[in-house]
Tab-separated table of C-alpha atoms in Angstrom:
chain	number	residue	atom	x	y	z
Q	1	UNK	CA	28.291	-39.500	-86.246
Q	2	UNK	CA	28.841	-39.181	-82.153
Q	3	UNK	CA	25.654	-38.398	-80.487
Q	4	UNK	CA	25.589	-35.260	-78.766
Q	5	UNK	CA	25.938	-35.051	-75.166
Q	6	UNK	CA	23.739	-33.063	-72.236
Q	7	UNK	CA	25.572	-34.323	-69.152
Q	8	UNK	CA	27.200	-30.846	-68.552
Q	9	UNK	CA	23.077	-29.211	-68.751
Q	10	UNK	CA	22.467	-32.090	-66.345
Q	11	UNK	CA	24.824	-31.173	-64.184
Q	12	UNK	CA	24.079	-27.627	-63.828
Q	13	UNK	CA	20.247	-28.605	-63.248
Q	14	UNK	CA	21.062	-30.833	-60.327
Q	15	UNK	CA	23.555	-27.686	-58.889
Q	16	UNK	CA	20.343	-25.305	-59.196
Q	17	UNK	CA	18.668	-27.702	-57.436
Q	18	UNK	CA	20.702	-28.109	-54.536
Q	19	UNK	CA	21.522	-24.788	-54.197
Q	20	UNK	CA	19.281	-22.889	-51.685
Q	21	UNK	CA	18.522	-18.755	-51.532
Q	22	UNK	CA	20.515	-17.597	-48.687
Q	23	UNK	CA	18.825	-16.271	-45.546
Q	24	UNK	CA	19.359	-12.617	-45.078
Q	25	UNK	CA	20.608	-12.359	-41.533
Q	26	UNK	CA	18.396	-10.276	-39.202
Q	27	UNK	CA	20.300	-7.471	-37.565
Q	28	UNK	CA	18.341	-8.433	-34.118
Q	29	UNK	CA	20.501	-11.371	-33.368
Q	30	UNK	CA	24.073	-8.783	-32.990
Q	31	UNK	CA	21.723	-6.405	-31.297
Q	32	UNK	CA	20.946	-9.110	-28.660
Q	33	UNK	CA	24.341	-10.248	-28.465
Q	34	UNK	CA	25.886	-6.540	-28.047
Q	35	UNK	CA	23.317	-5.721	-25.378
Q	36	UNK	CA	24.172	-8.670	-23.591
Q	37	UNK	CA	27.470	-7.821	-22.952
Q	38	UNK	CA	26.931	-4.190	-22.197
Q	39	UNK	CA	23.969	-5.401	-19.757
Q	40	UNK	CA	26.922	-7.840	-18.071
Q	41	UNK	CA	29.550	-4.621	-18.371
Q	42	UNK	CA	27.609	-2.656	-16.625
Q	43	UNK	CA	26.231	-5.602	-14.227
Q	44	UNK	CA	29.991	-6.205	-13.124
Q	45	UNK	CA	30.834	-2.809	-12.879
Q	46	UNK	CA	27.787	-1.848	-10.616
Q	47	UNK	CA	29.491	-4.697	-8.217
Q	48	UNK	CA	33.054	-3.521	-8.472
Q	49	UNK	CA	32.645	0.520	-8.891
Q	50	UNK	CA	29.697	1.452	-7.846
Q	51	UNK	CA	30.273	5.249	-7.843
Q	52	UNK	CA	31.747	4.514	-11.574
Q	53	UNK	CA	28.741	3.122	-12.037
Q	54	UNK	CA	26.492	5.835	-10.880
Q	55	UNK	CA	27.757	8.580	-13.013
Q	56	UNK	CA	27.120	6.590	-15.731
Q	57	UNK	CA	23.821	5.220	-15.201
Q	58	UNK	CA	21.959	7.682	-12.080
Q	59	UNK	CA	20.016	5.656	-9.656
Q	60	UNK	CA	17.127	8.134	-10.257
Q	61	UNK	CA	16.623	6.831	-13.475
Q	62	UNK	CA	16.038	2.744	-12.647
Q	63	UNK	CA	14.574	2.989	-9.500
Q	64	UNK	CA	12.888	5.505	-6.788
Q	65	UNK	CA	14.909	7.478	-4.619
Q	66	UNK	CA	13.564	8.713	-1.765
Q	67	UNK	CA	14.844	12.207	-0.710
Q	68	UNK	CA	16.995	13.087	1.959
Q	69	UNK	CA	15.567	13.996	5.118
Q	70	UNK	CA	18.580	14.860	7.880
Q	71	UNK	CA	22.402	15.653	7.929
Q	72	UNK	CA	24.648	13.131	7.034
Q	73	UNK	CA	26.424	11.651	10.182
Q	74	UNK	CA	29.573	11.781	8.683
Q	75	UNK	CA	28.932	15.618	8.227
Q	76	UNK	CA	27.017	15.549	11.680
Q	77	UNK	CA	30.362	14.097	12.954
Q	78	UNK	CA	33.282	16.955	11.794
Q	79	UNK	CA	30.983	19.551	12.605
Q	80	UNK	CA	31.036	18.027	15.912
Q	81	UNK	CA	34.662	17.737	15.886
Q	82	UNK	CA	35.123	21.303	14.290
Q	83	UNK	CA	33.257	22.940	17.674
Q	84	UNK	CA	35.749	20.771	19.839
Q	85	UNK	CA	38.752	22.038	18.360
Q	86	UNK	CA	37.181	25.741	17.884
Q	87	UNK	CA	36.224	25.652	21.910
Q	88	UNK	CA	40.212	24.528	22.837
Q	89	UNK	CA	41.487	27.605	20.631
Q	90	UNK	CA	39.118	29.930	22.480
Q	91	UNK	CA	36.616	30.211	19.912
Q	92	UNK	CA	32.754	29.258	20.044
Q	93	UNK	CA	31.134	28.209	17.204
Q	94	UNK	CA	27.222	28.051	16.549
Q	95	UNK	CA	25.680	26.303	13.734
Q	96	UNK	CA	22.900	27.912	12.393
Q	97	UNK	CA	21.874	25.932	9.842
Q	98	UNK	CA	21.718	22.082	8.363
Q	99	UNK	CA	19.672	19.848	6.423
Q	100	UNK	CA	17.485	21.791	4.692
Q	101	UNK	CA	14.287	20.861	2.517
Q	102	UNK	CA	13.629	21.604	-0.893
Q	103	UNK	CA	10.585	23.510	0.747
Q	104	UNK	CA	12.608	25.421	3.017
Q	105	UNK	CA	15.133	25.913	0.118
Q	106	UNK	CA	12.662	27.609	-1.736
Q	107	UNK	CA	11.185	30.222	1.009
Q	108	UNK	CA	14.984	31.259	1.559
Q	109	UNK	CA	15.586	32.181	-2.436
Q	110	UNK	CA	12.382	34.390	-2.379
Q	111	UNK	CA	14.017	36.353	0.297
Q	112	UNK	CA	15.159	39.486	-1.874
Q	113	UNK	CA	13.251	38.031	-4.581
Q	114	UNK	CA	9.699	37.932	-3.878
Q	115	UNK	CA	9.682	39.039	-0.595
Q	116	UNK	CA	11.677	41.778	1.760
Q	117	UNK	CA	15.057	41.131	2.735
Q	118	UNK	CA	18.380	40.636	1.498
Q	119	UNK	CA	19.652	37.521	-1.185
Q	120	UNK	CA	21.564	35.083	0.535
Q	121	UNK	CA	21.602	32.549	-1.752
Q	122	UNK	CA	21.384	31.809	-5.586
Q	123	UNK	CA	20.267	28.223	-5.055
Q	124	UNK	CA	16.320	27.126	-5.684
Q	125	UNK	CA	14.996	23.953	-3.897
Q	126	UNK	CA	17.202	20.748	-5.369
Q	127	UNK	CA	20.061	23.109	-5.978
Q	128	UNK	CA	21.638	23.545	-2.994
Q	129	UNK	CA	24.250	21.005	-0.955
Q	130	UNK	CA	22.086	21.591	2.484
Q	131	UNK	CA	18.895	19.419	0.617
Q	132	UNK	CA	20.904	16.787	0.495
Q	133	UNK	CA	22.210	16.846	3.956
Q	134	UNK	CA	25.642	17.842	3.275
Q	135	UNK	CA	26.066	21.036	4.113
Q	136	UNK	CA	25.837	23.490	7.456
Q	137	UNK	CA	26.194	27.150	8.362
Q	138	UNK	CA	28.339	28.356	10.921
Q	139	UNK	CA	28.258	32.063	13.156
Q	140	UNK	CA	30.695	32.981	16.084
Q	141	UNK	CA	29.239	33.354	19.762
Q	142	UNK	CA	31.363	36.682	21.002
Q	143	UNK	CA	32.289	37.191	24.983
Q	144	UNK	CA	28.776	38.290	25.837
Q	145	UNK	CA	26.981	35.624	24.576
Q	146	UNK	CA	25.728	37.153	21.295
Q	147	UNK	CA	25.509	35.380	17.544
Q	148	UNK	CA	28.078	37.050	14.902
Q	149	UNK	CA	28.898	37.282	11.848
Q	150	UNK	CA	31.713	39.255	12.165
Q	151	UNK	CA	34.577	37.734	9.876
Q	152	UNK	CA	37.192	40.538	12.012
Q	153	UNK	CA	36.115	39.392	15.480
Q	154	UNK	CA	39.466	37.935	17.086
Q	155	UNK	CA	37.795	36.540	20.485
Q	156	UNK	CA	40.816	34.551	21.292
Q	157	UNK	CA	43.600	37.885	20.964
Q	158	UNK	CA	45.742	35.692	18.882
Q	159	UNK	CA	46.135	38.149	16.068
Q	160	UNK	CA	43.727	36.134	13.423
Q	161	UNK	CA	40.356	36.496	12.759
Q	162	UNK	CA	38.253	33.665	14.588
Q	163	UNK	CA	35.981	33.156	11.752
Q	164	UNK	CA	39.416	32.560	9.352
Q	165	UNK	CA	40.729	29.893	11.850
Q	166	UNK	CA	37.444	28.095	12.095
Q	167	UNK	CA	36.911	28.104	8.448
Q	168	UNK	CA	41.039	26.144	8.219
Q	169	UNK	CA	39.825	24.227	10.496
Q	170	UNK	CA	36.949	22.910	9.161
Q	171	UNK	CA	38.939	22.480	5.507
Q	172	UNK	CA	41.193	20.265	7.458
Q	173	UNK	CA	38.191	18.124	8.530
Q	174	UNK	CA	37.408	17.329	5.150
Q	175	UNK	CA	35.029	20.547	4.422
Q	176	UNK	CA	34.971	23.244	1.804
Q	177	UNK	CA	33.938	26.636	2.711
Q	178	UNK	CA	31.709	29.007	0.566
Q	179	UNK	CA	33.852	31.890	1.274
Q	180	UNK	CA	36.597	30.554	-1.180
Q	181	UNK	CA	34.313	30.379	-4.203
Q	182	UNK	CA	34.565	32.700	-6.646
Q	183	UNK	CA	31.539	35.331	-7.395
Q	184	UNK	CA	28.903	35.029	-4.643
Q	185	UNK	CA	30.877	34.110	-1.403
Q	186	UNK	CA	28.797	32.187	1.368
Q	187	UNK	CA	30.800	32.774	4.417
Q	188	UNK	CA	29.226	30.710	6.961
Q	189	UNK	CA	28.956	27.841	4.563
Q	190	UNK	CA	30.077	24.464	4.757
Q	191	UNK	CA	29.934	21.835	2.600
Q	192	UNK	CA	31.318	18.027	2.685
Q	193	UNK	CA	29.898	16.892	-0.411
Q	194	UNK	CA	32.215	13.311	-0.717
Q	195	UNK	CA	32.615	14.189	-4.818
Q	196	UNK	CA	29.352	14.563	-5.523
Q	197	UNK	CA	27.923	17.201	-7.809
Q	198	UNK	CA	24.585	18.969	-7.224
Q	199	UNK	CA	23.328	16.977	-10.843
Q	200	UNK	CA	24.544	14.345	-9.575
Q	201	UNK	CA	22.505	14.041	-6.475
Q	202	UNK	CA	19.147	15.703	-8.571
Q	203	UNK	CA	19.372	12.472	-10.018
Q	204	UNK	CA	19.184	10.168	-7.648
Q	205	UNK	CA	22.858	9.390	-6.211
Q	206	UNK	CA	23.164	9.670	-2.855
Q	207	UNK	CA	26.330	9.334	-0.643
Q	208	UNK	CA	26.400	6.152	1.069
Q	209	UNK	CA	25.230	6.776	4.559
Q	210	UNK	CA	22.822	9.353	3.876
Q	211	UNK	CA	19.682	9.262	5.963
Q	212	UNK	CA	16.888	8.722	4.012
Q	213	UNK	CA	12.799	10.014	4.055
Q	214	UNK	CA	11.580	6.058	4.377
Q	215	UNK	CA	14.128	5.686	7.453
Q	216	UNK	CA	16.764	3.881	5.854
Q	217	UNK	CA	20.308	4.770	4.863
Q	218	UNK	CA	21.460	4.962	1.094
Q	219	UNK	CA	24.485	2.576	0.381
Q	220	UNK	CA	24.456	-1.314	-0.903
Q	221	UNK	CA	22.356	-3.676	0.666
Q	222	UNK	CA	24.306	-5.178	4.346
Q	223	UNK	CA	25.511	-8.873	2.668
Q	224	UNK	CA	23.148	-11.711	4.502
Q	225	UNK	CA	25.017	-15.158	5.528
């Protein structure tokens, strides 16, 4: 009589043997991997875009911004420009107003509010485009030499309201007036705000160029050789 064989139970205790418990694999590791390339996305896009950039990630939110403290000289500039061409159409133009601070801001929302006078504005300190230094106000000078805000006044006798032509003008320049909004109008308002959006610039973004409250200008850092 054949004696029974136990090669096959052998076999399978050797397999046991070698086999090993597998190693659950740790979530952490595609974490790492996937924020790695979303930290170089963002890296390269930062270099490339930069404005792309900003509305995705605000620079208020990585690193200090300092706040604005005068008018942008690009702003500075048209408005300069915008007087020139007023003066050679017969028209004189005064600015009134500028940069504004958020302190300043604030005193000229109370008017109406929580002290005597009429509203002439809606906007709180960090809500208006003159805190940032992108924004001015505009009146007329008349024949006599006094400030206006008389949007009928046709100094010039060409038929058209001087405060209408001024306000093409400075659209051509690259402005947007207040007096084309809808609701609350803000005639002698000016605004070159390069795409920006008031939320925008609350958190942190700044135009490049703008002059800044440590004395430097916002914009990338001038390339060293």
């Amino acid at each position: 009589m054949p004696r029974p064989t136990h090669a096959p139970a052998r076999a399978d205790a050797r397999a046991a043997v070698r086999r090993k418990p597998r190693r659950k694999r740790s979530p952490l590791g595609g974490l790492l991997i996937v924020a790695g390339l979303a930290a170089g996305t963002l890296a390269l896009l930062k270099l490339e875009l930069p404005r792309a950039f900003d509305k995705i990630v605000p620079q208020g939110l990585y690193r200090d911004v300092p706040p604005v403290a005068g008018l942008h000289p690009e702003v500075r500039a048209a408005s300069e420009r915008l007087a020139a061409q007023a003066k050679a159409a017969g028209i004189a133009v005064v600015f009134t107003d500028g940069f504004r601070s958020e302190a300043e801001q604030d005193e000229i929302y109370a008017q109406g509010r929580d002290r005597e006078g009429r509203i002439v504005t809606h906007a709180k300190g960090g809500e208006s485009f003159h805190n940032y230094g992108l924004a001015i106000d505009f009146a007329l000078k008349d024949r006599s030499g006094d400030i206006i805000w008389d949007m009928e006044y046709d100094g010039n006798k060409n038929g058209r309201a001087d405060w209408l032509e001024v306000a093409d003008m400075a659209k051509r320049l690259g402005f947007s007036w207040g007096g084309d909004w809808e609701g609350f109008k803000d005639n002698p308002h000016l605004q070159m705000d390069f795409g920006y959006s008031i939320r925008e610039l609350q958190l942190g973004n700044r135009p490049d160029g703008s002059l800044l409250a440590d004395g430097t200008a916002s914009g990338p850092p001038e390339k060293t050789e």
